[in-house]
mmCIF file of C-alpha atoms in Angstrom:
data_model
loop_
_atom_site.group_PDB
_atom_site.id
_atom_site.type_symbol
_atom_site.label_atom_id
_atom_site.label_comp_id
_atom_site.label_asym_id
_atom_site.label_seq_id
_atom_site.Cartn_x
_atom_site.Cartn_y
_atom_site.Cartn_z
ATOM 1 C CA THR A 149 118.017 127.541 73.470
ATOM 2 C CA GLN A 150 117.651 124.624 75.662
ATOM 3 C CA LEU A 151 114.800 122.411 74.453
ATOM 4 C CA LEU A 152 113.595 119.125 75.741
ATOM 5 C CA GLU A 153 112.173 117.033 72.912
ATOM 6 C CA GLN A 154 110.088 114.004 73.885
ATOM 7 C CA SER A 155 109.124 111.051 71.785
ATOM 8 C CA PRO A 156 106.780 109.660 71.011
ATOM 9 C CA GLN A 157 104.292 112.420 71.208
ATOM 10 C CA PHE A 158 101.318 109.975 71.499
ATOM 11 C CA LEU A 159 101.321 106.379 72.458
ATOM 12 C CA SER A 160 98.315 104.016 72.722
ATOM 13 C CA ILE A 161 98.954 100.501 73.847
ATOM 14 C CA GLN A 162 97.260 97.477 75.341
ATOM 15 C CA GLU A 163 97.434 96.639 78.958
ATOM 16 C CA GLY A 164 100.428 94.365 79.617
ATOM 17 C CA GLU A 165 102.677 95.744 76.872
ATOM 18 C CA ASN A 166 105.983 97.378 77.562
ATOM 19 C CA LEU A 167 106.854 100.880 76.296
ATOM 20 C CA THR A 168 109.670 103.481 76.339
ATOM 21 C CA VAL A 169 109.511 107.273 76.308
ATOM 22 C CA TYR A 170 112.399 109.293 75.387
ATOM 23 C CA CYS A 171 113.596 112.866 76.396
ATOM 24 C CA ASN A 172 116.344 114.418 74.317
ATOM 25 C CA SER A 173 118.258 117.679 74.259
ATOM 26 C CA SER A 174 121.328 119.178 72.708
ATOM 27 C CA SER A 175 122.391 120.678 76.095
ATOM 28 C CA VAL A 176 123.902 119.035 79.191
ATOM 29 C CA PHE A 177 121.805 119.073 82.337
ATOM 30 C CA SER A 178 122.888 118.838 85.909
ATOM 31 C CA SER A 179 119.752 116.808 86.635
ATOM 32 C CA LEU A 180 116.511 115.830 85.065
ATOM 33 C CA GLN A 181 113.078 115.046 86.407
ATOM 34 C CA TRP A 182 110.098 113.009 85.210
ATOM 35 C CA TYR A 183 106.495 113.996 86.016
ATOM 36 C CA ARG A 184 103.176 112.353 85.312
ATOM 37 C CA GLN A 185 100.049 114.508 84.808
ATOM 38 C CA GLU A 186 96.550 113.087 84.957
ATOM 39 C CA PRO A 187 93.507 114.923 83.458
ATOM 40 C CA GLY A 188 92.379 117.762 85.596
ATOM 41 C CA GLU A 189 95.419 117.702 87.893
ATOM 42 C CA GLY A 190 98.845 119.141 88.013
ATOM 43 C CA PRO A 191 102.055 117.270 87.234
ATOM 44 C CA VAL A 192 103.341 115.013 89.991
ATOM 45 C CA LEU A 193 107.010 114.252 90.327
ATOM 46 C CA LEU A 194 108.053 110.609 89.652
ATOM 47 C CA VAL A 195 111.789 110.730 89.933
ATOM 48 C CA THR A 196 114.902 112.899 89.736
ATOM 49 C CA VAL A 197 118.083 111.647 87.992
ATOM 50 C CA VAL A 198 121.390 113.338 88.648
ATOM 51 C CA THR A 199 124.359 111.231 87.654
ATOM 52 C CA GLY A 200 125.187 110.341 84.074
ATOM 53 C CA GLY A 201 124.333 106.709 83.402
ATOM 54 C CA GLU A 202 122.142 106.563 86.453
ATOM 55 C CA VAL A 203 119.203 104.016 86.481
ATOM 56 C CA LYS A 204 116.380 104.344 88.979
ATOM 57 C CA LYS A 205 113.430 102.010 89.443
ATOM 58 C CA LEU A 206 109.983 102.876 90.674
ATOM 59 C CA LYS A 207 108.016 99.587 90.728
ATOM 60 C CA ARG A 208 107.316 98.821 86.987
ATOM 61 C CA LEU A 209 108.914 102.196 85.882
ATOM 62 C CA THR A 210 112.699 102.317 85.013
ATOM 63 C CA PHE A 211 114.290 105.696 84.408
ATOM 64 C CA GLN A 212 117.704 106.188 82.897
ATOM 65 C CA PHE A 213 119.868 109.287 82.597
ATOM 66 C CA GLY A 214 122.151 109.264 79.557
ATOM 67 C CA ASP A 215 125.957 109.074 80.147
ATOM 68 C CA ALA A 216 126.428 112.551 78.711
ATOM 69 C CA ARG A 217 123.407 113.892 80.678
ATOM 70 C CA LYS A 218 121.765 115.111 77.576
ATOM 71 C CA ASP A 219 118.994 112.544 77.404
ATOM 72 C CA SER A 220 116.769 110.289 79.520
ATOM 73 C CA SER A 221 114.354 107.474 79.074
ATOM 74 C CA LEU A 222 111.383 106.123 80.868
ATOM 75 C CA HIS A 223 110.508 102.473 80.454
ATOM 76 C CA ILE A 224 107.228 100.994 81.673
ATOM 77 C CA THR A 225 107.000 97.206 82.023
ATOM 78 C CA ALA A 226 103.618 95.462 81.723
ATOM 79 C CA ALA A 227 101.576 98.716 81.447
ATOM 80 C CA GLN A 228 98.379 99.117 83.330
ATOM 81 C CA THR A 229 95.393 101.353 82.689
ATOM 82 C CA GLY A 230 96.474 103.434 85.718
ATOM 83 C CA ASP A 231 99.606 104.441 83.838
ATOM 84 C CA THR A 232 97.538 106.484 81.404
ATOM 85 C CA GLY A 233 98.581 110.132 81.491
ATOM 86 C CA LEU A 234 100.843 112.839 80.233
ATOM 87 C CA TYR A 235 104.528 112.168 80.975
ATOM 88 C CA LEU A 236 106.837 115.202 81.077
ATOM 89 C CA CYS A 237 110.623 115.492 81.530
ATOM 90 C CA ALA A 238 111.927 118.673 82.976
ATOM 91 C CA SER A 239 115.112 120.358 83.952
ATOM 92 C CA HIS A 240 116.657 123.678 84.979
ATOM 93 C CA ARG A 241 118.130 125.933 82.449
ATOM 94 C CA SER A 242 121.771 126.153 83.509
ATOM 95 C CA GLY A 243 122.476 128.601 86.322
ATOM 96 C CA THR A 244 118.973 129.894 86.545
ATOM 97 C CA TYR A 245 115.774 129.258 88.560
ATOM 98 C CA LYS A 246 114.030 128.578 85.273
ATOM 99 C CA TYR A 247 112.509 125.177 84.800
ATOM 100 C CA ILE A 248 111.906 123.996 81.240
ATOM 101 C CA PHE A 249 109.558 121.148 80.481
ATOM 102 C CA GLY A 250 109.654 118.675 77.613
ATOM 103 C CA THR A 251 107.081 118.543 74.856
ATOM 104 C CA GLY A 252 105.226 115.720 76.566
ATOM 105 C CA THR A 253 104.180 112.225 75.776
ATOM 106 C CA ARG A 254 100.498 111.281 76.069
ATOM 107 C CA LEU A 255 100.136 107.655 77.014
ATOM 108 C CA LYS A 256 96.818 105.775 76.859
ATOM 109 C CA VAL A 257 96.758 102.193 78.131
ATOM 110 C CA LEU A 258 93.800 100.173 76.924
ATOM 111 C CA ALA A 259 92.184 97.448 78.967
ATOM 112 C CA ASP B 8 95.524 118.781 103.403
ATOM 113 C CA THR B 9 96.152 120.306 100.015
ATOM 114 C CA ALA B 10 99.778 121.277 99.486
ATOM 115 C CA VAL B 11 99.393 123.808 96.773
ATOM 116 C CA SER B 12 95.887 125.152 96.173
ATOM 117 C CA GLN B 13 94.726 127.422 93.576
ATOM 118 C CA THR B 14 91.311 129.119 93.015
ATOM 119 C CA PRO B 15 89.114 129.152 91.071
ATOM 120 C CA LYS B 16 89.425 125.775 89.277
ATOM 121 C CA TYR B 17 87.375 127.116 86.398
ATOM 122 C CA LEU B 18 87.101 130.662 85.010
ATOM 123 C CA VAL B 19 84.952 131.555 82.112
ATOM 124 C CA THR B 20 84.821 135.234 81.148
ATOM 125 C CA GLN B 21 84.404 137.683 78.303
ATOM 126 C CA MET B 22 87.267 139.183 76.298
ATOM 127 C CA GLY B 23 88.415 142.487 77.753
ATOM 128 C CA ASN B 24 87.623 141.599 81.313
ATOM 129 C CA ASP B 25 90.044 141.621 84.256
ATOM 130 C CA LYS B 26 90.385 138.428 86.461
ATOM 131 C CA SER B 27 92.609 137.072 89.244
ATOM 132 C CA ILE B 28 93.756 133.578 90.187
ATOM 133 C CA LYS B 29 94.907 132.917 93.734
ATOM 134 C CA CYS B 30 97.579 130.421 94.907
ATOM 135 C CA GLU B 31 98.584 129.263 98.373
ATOM 136 C CA GLN B 32 101.127 126.671 99.388
ATOM 137 C CA ASN B 33 101.399 125.178 102.956
ATOM 138 C CA LEU B 34 104.725 123.375 102.375
ATOM 139 C CA GLY B 35 106.964 126.176 103.786
ATOM 140 C CA HIS B 36 108.658 126.489 100.363
ATOM 141 C CA ASP B 37 110.655 129.633 99.422
ATOM 142 C CA THR B 38 109.959 129.550 95.728
ATOM 143 C CA MET B 39 106.677 129.804 93.740
ATOM 144 C CA TYR B 40 105.857 129.783 90.068
ATOM 145 C CA TRP B 41 103.135 130.335 87.558
ATOM 146 C CA TYR B 42 103.040 128.183 84.458
ATOM 147 C CA LYS B 43 100.695 128.174 81.374
ATOM 148 C CA GLN B 44 99.714 125.017 79.729
ATOM 149 C CA ASP B 45 98.333 125.336 76.250
ATOM 150 C CA SER B 46 95.989 123.150 74.269
ATOM 151 C CA LYS B 47 98.894 120.998 73.136
ATOM 152 C CA LYS B 48 99.794 120.357 76.774
ATOM 153 C CA PHE B 49 103.008 122.351 76.482
ATOM 154 C CA LEU B 50 103.905 123.722 79.980
ATOM 155 C CA LYS B 51 105.642 127.003 79.994
ATOM 156 C CA ILE B 52 106.917 129.038 82.895
ATOM 157 C CA MET B 53 105.613 132.571 83.183
ATOM 158 C CA PHE B 54 106.977 133.830 86.487
ATOM 159 C CA SER B 55 108.968 132.730 89.473
ATOM 160 C CA TYR B 56 109.246 134.355 92.931
ATOM 161 C CA ASN B 57 111.748 133.549 95.648
ATOM 162 C CA ASN B 58 110.825 134.868 99.128
ATOM 163 C CA LYS B 59 108.297 137.266 97.625
ATOM 164 C CA GLU B 60 110.867 138.639 95.152
ATOM 165 C CA LEU B 61 110.378 138.316 91.352
ATOM 166 C CA ILE B 62 113.224 136.355 89.799
ATOM 167 C CA ILE B 63 111.935 135.213 86.522
ATOM 168 C CA ASN B 64 109.615 137.136 84.097
ATOM 169 C CA GLU B 65 109.503 134.998 81.041
ATOM 170 C CA THR B 66 108.614 137.715 78.465
ATOM 171 C CA VAL B 67 104.987 137.648 79.613
ATOM 172 C CA PRO B 68 102.747 140.518 78.390
ATOM 173 C CA ASN B 69 102.406 143.206 81.084
ATOM 174 C CA ARG B 70 98.701 142.540 81.225
ATOM 175 C CA PHE B 71 99.830 139.764 83.544
ATOM 176 C CA SER B 72 100.738 140.914 86.999
ATOM 177 C CA PRO B 73 101.874 138.577 89.712
ATOM 178 C CA LYS B 74 101.757 139.496 93.347
ATOM 179 C CA SER B 75 103.213 137.795 96.265
ATOM 180 C CA PRO B 76 102.028 139.212 99.612
ATOM 181 C CA ASP B 77 104.097 136.625 101.512
ATOM 182 C CA LYS B 78 106.118 133.619 100.545
ATOM 183 C CA ALA B 79 103.139 131.317 100.929
ATOM 184 C CA HIS B 80 100.979 133.167 98.327
ATOM 185 C CA LEU B 81 101.433 134.107 94.759
ATOM 186 C CA ASN B 82 98.448 135.484 92.925
ATOM 187 C CA LEU B 83 98.025 136.285 89.273
ATOM 188 C CA HIS B 84 96.017 139.155 87.922
ATOM 189 C CA ILE B 85 95.313 139.477 84.214
ATOM 190 C CA ASN B 86 93.967 142.673 82.667
ATOM 191 C CA SER B 87 92.120 143.033 79.359
ATOM 192 C CA LEU B 88 91.749 139.326 78.714
ATOM 193 C CA GLU B 89 92.296 138.146 75.160
ATOM 194 C CA LEU B 90 91.236 134.921 73.348
ATOM 195 C CA GLY B 91 94.861 133.683 73.304
ATOM 196 C CA ASP B 92 94.866 133.743 77.093
ATOM 197 C CA SER B 93 92.642 130.690 77.121
ATOM 198 C CA ALA B 94 94.686 127.923 78.691
ATOM 199 C CA VAL B 95 95.204 126.047 81.999
ATOM 200 C CA TYR B 96 97.297 128.034 84.478
ATOM 201 C CA PHE B 97 99.262 126.176 87.114
ATOM 202 C CA CYS B 98 100.780 127.402 90.300
ATOM 203 C CA ALA B 99 103.712 125.483 91.678
ATOM 204 C CA SER B 100 106.247 125.718 94.516
ATOM 205 C CA SER B 101 109.611 124.251 95.427
ATOM 206 C CA LEU B 102 111.756 124.358 98.474
ATOM 207 C CA SER B 103 114.207 126.615 96.781
ATOM 208 C CA GLY B 104 114.903 127.528 93.211
ATOM 209 C CA GLY B 105 117.907 125.323 92.855
ATOM 210 C CA SER B 106 118.252 122.278 90.540
ATOM 211 C CA ASN B 107 117.096 118.899 91.803
ATOM 212 C CA GLN B 108 114.226 120.599 93.771
ATOM 213 C CA PRO B 109 110.932 118.933 92.824
ATOM 214 C CA GLN B 110 108.122 121.215 91.957
ATOM 215 C CA HIS B 111 104.663 120.724 93.622
ATOM 216 C CA PHE B 112 101.803 121.747 91.480
ATOM 217 C CA GLY B 113 98.265 122.891 92.133
ATOM 218 C CA ASP B 114 95.395 121.348 90.187
ATOM 219 C CA GLY B 115 95.263 124.172 87.692
ATOM 220 C CA THR B 116 92.774 126.924 86.702
ATOM 221 C CA ARG B 117 91.101 126.462 83.337
ATOM 222 C CA LEU B 118 90.635 129.833 81.897
ATOM 223 C CA SER B 119 88.173 130.108 78.947
ATOM 224 C CA ILE B 120 87.770 133.433 77.151
ATOM 225 C CA LEU B 121 84.574 133.910 75.200
#
Protein backbone atom coordinates (compact mmCIF):
# COMPACT_ATOMS: atom_id res chain seq x y z
CA THR A 1 0.00 0.00 0.00
CA GLN A 2 1.33 3.38 -0.96
CA LEU A 3 1.03 5.71 2.02
CA LEU A 4 2.19 9.26 2.44
CA GLU A 5 3.13 9.98 6.04
CA GLN A 6 3.52 13.60 7.05
CA SER A 7 5.28 14.99 10.08
CA PRO A 8 4.73 16.72 12.28
CA GLN A 9 0.99 16.25 12.54
CA PHE A 10 0.54 19.56 14.37
CA LEU A 11 2.80 22.59 14.57
CA SER A 12 2.24 25.83 16.45
CA ILE A 13 4.89 28.50 16.10
CA GLN A 14 5.41 32.23 16.54
CA GLU A 15 5.39 34.61 13.62
CA GLY A 16 8.90 35.01 12.21
CA GLU A 17 10.07 31.48 13.00
CA ASN A 18 11.15 28.94 10.39
CA LEU A 19 9.67 25.48 10.03
CA THR A 20 9.92 22.32 7.96
CA VAL A 21 7.19 19.82 7.14
CA TYR A 22 8.03 16.35 5.86
CA CYS A 23 6.24 13.91 3.58
CA ASN A 24 7.57 10.36 3.46
CA SER A 25 6.71 7.15 1.68
CA SER A 26 8.18 3.72 1.13
CA SER A 27 7.20 3.95 -2.56
CA VAL A 28 8.74 5.85 -5.43
CA PHE A 29 6.59 8.53 -7.00
CA SER A 30 6.83 10.03 -10.46
CA SER A 31 5.82 13.39 -9.03
CA LEU A 32 4.54 14.91 -5.83
CA GLN A 33 2.34 17.86 -5.10
CA TRP A 34 1.84 20.11 -2.08
CA TYR A 35 -1.47 21.72 -1.23
CA ARG A 36 -2.62 24.16 1.44
CA GLN A 37 -6.13 24.04 2.79
CA GLU A 38 -7.67 26.87 4.79
CA PRO A 39 -10.73 26.42 7.04
CA GLY A 40 -13.96 26.17 5.10
CA GLU A 41 -12.20 25.82 1.75
CA GLY A 42 -10.83 23.12 -0.48
CA PRO A 43 -7.10 22.40 -0.87
CA VAL A 44 -5.22 24.69 -3.23
CA LEU A 45 -2.15 23.55 -5.13
CA LEU A 46 1.13 25.17 -4.12
CA VAL A 47 3.66 23.29 -6.22
CA THR A 48 4.43 20.12 -8.19
CA VAL A 49 7.89 18.53 -7.98
CA VAL A 50 8.89 15.99 -10.59
CA THR A 51 12.63 15.37 -10.67
CA GLY A 52 14.57 13.67 -7.86
CA GLY A 53 16.55 16.29 -5.95
CA GLU A 54 14.47 19.12 -7.38
CA VAL A 55 14.12 22.30 -5.33
CA LYS A 56 11.39 24.84 -6.01
CA LYS A 57 10.84 28.17 -4.32
CA LEU A 58 7.58 30.02 -3.94
CA LYS A 59 8.37 33.28 -2.11
CA ARG A 60 9.15 32.17 1.48
CA LEU A 61 8.29 28.51 0.77
CA THR A 62 10.95 26.07 -0.41
CA PHE A 63 9.97 22.62 -1.63
CA GLN A 64 12.36 19.73 -2.14
CA PHE A 65 11.84 16.32 -3.73
CA GLY A 66 14.11 13.61 -2.39
CA ASP A 67 16.78 12.15 -4.65
CA ALA A 68 15.05 8.77 -4.58
CA ARG A 69 11.63 10.39 -5.13
CA LYS A 70 10.23 8.78 -1.98
CA ASP A 71 10.07 11.88 0.18
CA SER A 72 9.62 15.61 0.09
CA SER A 73 9.91 18.58 2.40
CA LEU A 74 8.37 22.00 2.66
CA HIS A 75 10.35 24.70 4.43
CA ILE A 76 8.78 28.02 5.38
CA THR A 77 11.05 30.93 6.23
CA ALA A 78 9.87 33.69 8.58
CA ALA A 79 6.36 32.29 8.96
CA GLN A 80 3.42 34.68 8.88
CA THR A 81 -0.08 34.32 10.31
CA GLY A 82 -1.33 33.96 6.74
CA ASP A 83 0.60 30.68 6.47
CA THR A 84 -1.79 29.08 8.95
CA GLY A 85 -3.57 26.10 7.44
CA LEU A 86 -3.48 22.40 6.69
CA TYR A 87 -0.60 21.35 4.44
CA LEU A 88 -1.08 18.20 2.37
CA CYS A 89 1.26 16.32 0.11
CA ALA A 90 -0.25 14.18 -2.63
CA SER A 91 0.70 11.91 -5.46
CA HIS A 92 -0.70 9.41 -7.89
CA ARG A 93 -0.69 5.74 -7.15
CA SER A 94 1.53 4.28 -9.87
CA GLY A 95 -0.23 3.70 -13.18
CA THR A 96 -3.64 4.77 -11.93
CA TYR A 97 -5.86 7.83 -11.85
CA LYS A 98 -5.95 7.49 -8.09
CA TYR A 99 -4.64 10.35 -6.05
CA ILE A 100 -3.49 9.67 -2.52
CA PHE A 101 -3.09 12.41 0.02
CA GLY A 102 -0.74 12.56 2.94
CA THR A 103 -1.88 12.48 6.54
CA GLY A 104 -1.60 16.29 6.76
CA THR A 105 0.22 18.85 8.89
CA ARG A 106 -1.85 21.43 10.71
CA LEU A 107 0.16 24.62 11.04
CA LYS A 108 -0.81 27.50 13.28
CA VAL A 109 1.27 30.67 13.21
CA LEU A 110 0.72 32.94 16.19
CA ALA A 111 1.08 36.72 16.03
CA ASP B 1 -16.04 33.08 -11.49
CA THR B 2 -15.89 29.93 -9.36
CA ALA B 3 -13.96 27.13 -11.07
CA VAL B 4 -15.37 24.17 -9.14
CA SER B 5 -18.64 24.82 -7.36
CA GLN B 6 -20.55 22.41 -5.20
CA THR B 7 -23.89 22.76 -3.49
CA PRO B 8 -25.05 22.80 -0.83
CA LYS B 9 -22.23 24.04 1.41
CA TYR B 10 -23.93 22.64 4.51
CA LEU B 11 -26.27 19.68 4.80
CA VAL B 12 -27.84 18.65 8.08
CA THR B 13 -30.20 15.70 7.97
CA GLN B 14 -31.54 12.72 9.87
CA MET B 15 -30.15 9.22 9.74
CA GLY B 16 -31.87 7.12 7.08
CA ASN B 17 -32.60 10.01 4.73
CA ASP B 18 -31.42 10.28 1.12
CA LYS B 19 -29.52 13.37 -0.04
CA SER B 20 -27.65 14.68 -3.07
CA ILE B 21 -24.66 16.95 -3.54
CA LYS B 22 -24.07 18.67 -6.86
CA CYS B 23 -20.78 19.64 -8.45
CA GLU B 24 -19.97 21.64 -11.55
CA GLN B 25 -16.64 22.73 -13.03
CA ASN B 26 -16.18 25.42 -15.68
CA LEU B 27 -12.51 24.66 -16.37
CA GLY B 28 -13.09 22.38 -19.34
CA HIS B 29 -11.44 19.51 -17.45
CA ASP B 30 -11.95 15.87 -18.45
CA THR B 31 -11.61 14.27 -15.02
CA MET B 32 -13.69 14.83 -11.88
CA TYR B 33 -13.48 13.36 -8.40
CA TRP B 34 -15.28 13.00 -5.10
CA TYR B 35 -13.29 12.96 -1.88
CA LYS B 36 -14.29 12.47 1.74
CA GLN B 37 -12.44 14.37 4.47
CA ASP B 38 -12.94 13.00 7.96
CA SER B 39 -12.72 14.74 11.31
CA LYS B 40 -8.96 14.12 11.41
CA LYS B 41 -8.66 15.98 8.08
CA PHE B 42 -7.65 12.85 6.20
CA LEU B 43 -8.67 13.25 2.55
CA LYS B 44 -9.61 10.04 0.79
CA ILE B 45 -10.71 9.53 -2.79
CA MET B 46 -14.13 7.98 -3.32
CA PHE B 47 -14.78 8.15 -7.07
CA SER B 48 -13.15 9.39 -10.23
CA TYR B 49 -14.80 9.99 -13.60
CA ASN B 50 -13.07 10.65 -16.89
CA ASN B 51 -15.27 12.03 -19.67
CA LYS B 52 -18.40 10.83 -17.87
CA GLU B 53 -17.02 7.31 -17.40
CA LEU B 54 -16.38 5.86 -13.95
CA ILE B 55 -12.69 4.95 -13.57
CA ILE B 56 -12.24 4.68 -9.82
CA ASN B 57 -14.64 3.38 -7.22
CA GLU B 58 -12.64 3.16 -4.05
CA THR B 59 -14.60 0.49 -2.19
CA VAL B 60 -17.31 2.95 -1.28
CA PRO B 61 -20.61 1.47 0.00
CA ASN B 62 -23.17 1.21 -2.76
CA ARG B 63 -25.38 3.64 -0.85
CA PHE B 64 -23.19 6.23 -2.57
CA SER B 65 -24.01 6.64 -6.25
CA PRO B 66 -22.19 9.18 -8.39
CA LYS B 67 -23.71 10.42 -11.64
CA SER B 68 -22.02 12.38 -14.39
CA PRO B 69 -24.56 13.73 -16.90
CA ASP B 70 -21.75 15.46 -18.80
CA LYS B 71 -18.06 16.01 -18.21
CA ALA B 72 -18.67 19.33 -16.44
CA HIS B 73 -20.91 17.81 -13.77
CA LEU B 74 -20.44 15.08 -11.19
CA ASN B 75 -23.20 14.67 -8.63
CA LEU B 76 -23.23 12.44 -5.58
CA HIS B 77 -26.37 10.79 -4.27
CA ILE B 78 -26.35 9.10 -0.88
CA ASN B 79 -29.08 6.70 0.24
CA SER B 80 -29.96 5.69 3.78
CA LEU B 81 -27.55 8.08 5.46
CA GLU B 82 -25.64 6.75 8.47
CA LEU B 83 -23.89 8.53 11.34
CA GLY B 84 -20.51 7.56 9.90
CA ASP B 85 -21.27 9.49 6.73
CA SER B 86 -20.78 12.76 8.62
CA ALA B 87 -17.79 14.43 6.98
CA VAL B 88 -16.83 17.11 4.49
CA TYR B 89 -17.21 15.98 0.89
CA PHE B 90 -15.06 17.64 -1.75
CA CYS B 91 -15.52 17.66 -5.47
CA ALA B 92 -12.42 18.22 -7.60
CA SER B 93 -11.41 18.25 -11.23
CA SER B 94 -8.21 17.97 -13.24
CA LEU B 95 -7.34 18.46 -16.88
CA SER B 96 -6.82 14.74 -17.24
CA GLY B 97 -6.25 11.87 -14.86
CA GLY B 98 -2.54 11.68 -15.48
CA SER B 99 0.20 12.39 -13.00
CA ASN B 100 1.45 15.97 -12.57
CA GLN B 101 -2.06 17.27 -13.19
CA PRO B 102 -3.11 19.59 -10.37
CA GLN B 103 -6.50 19.05 -8.83
CA HIS B 104 -8.89 21.96 -8.42
CA PHE B 105 -11.20 21.60 -5.46
CA GLY B 106 -14.58 23.00 -4.57
CA ASP B 107 -15.12 24.49 -1.13
CA GLY B 108 -16.69 21.32 0.24
CA THR B 109 -20.07 20.21 1.53
CA ARG B 110 -20.22 19.67 5.28
CA LEU B 111 -22.62 16.80 5.89
CA SER B 112 -23.90 16.32 9.43
CA ILE B 113 -26.09 13.36 10.29
CA LEU B 114 -28.29 13.69 13.37
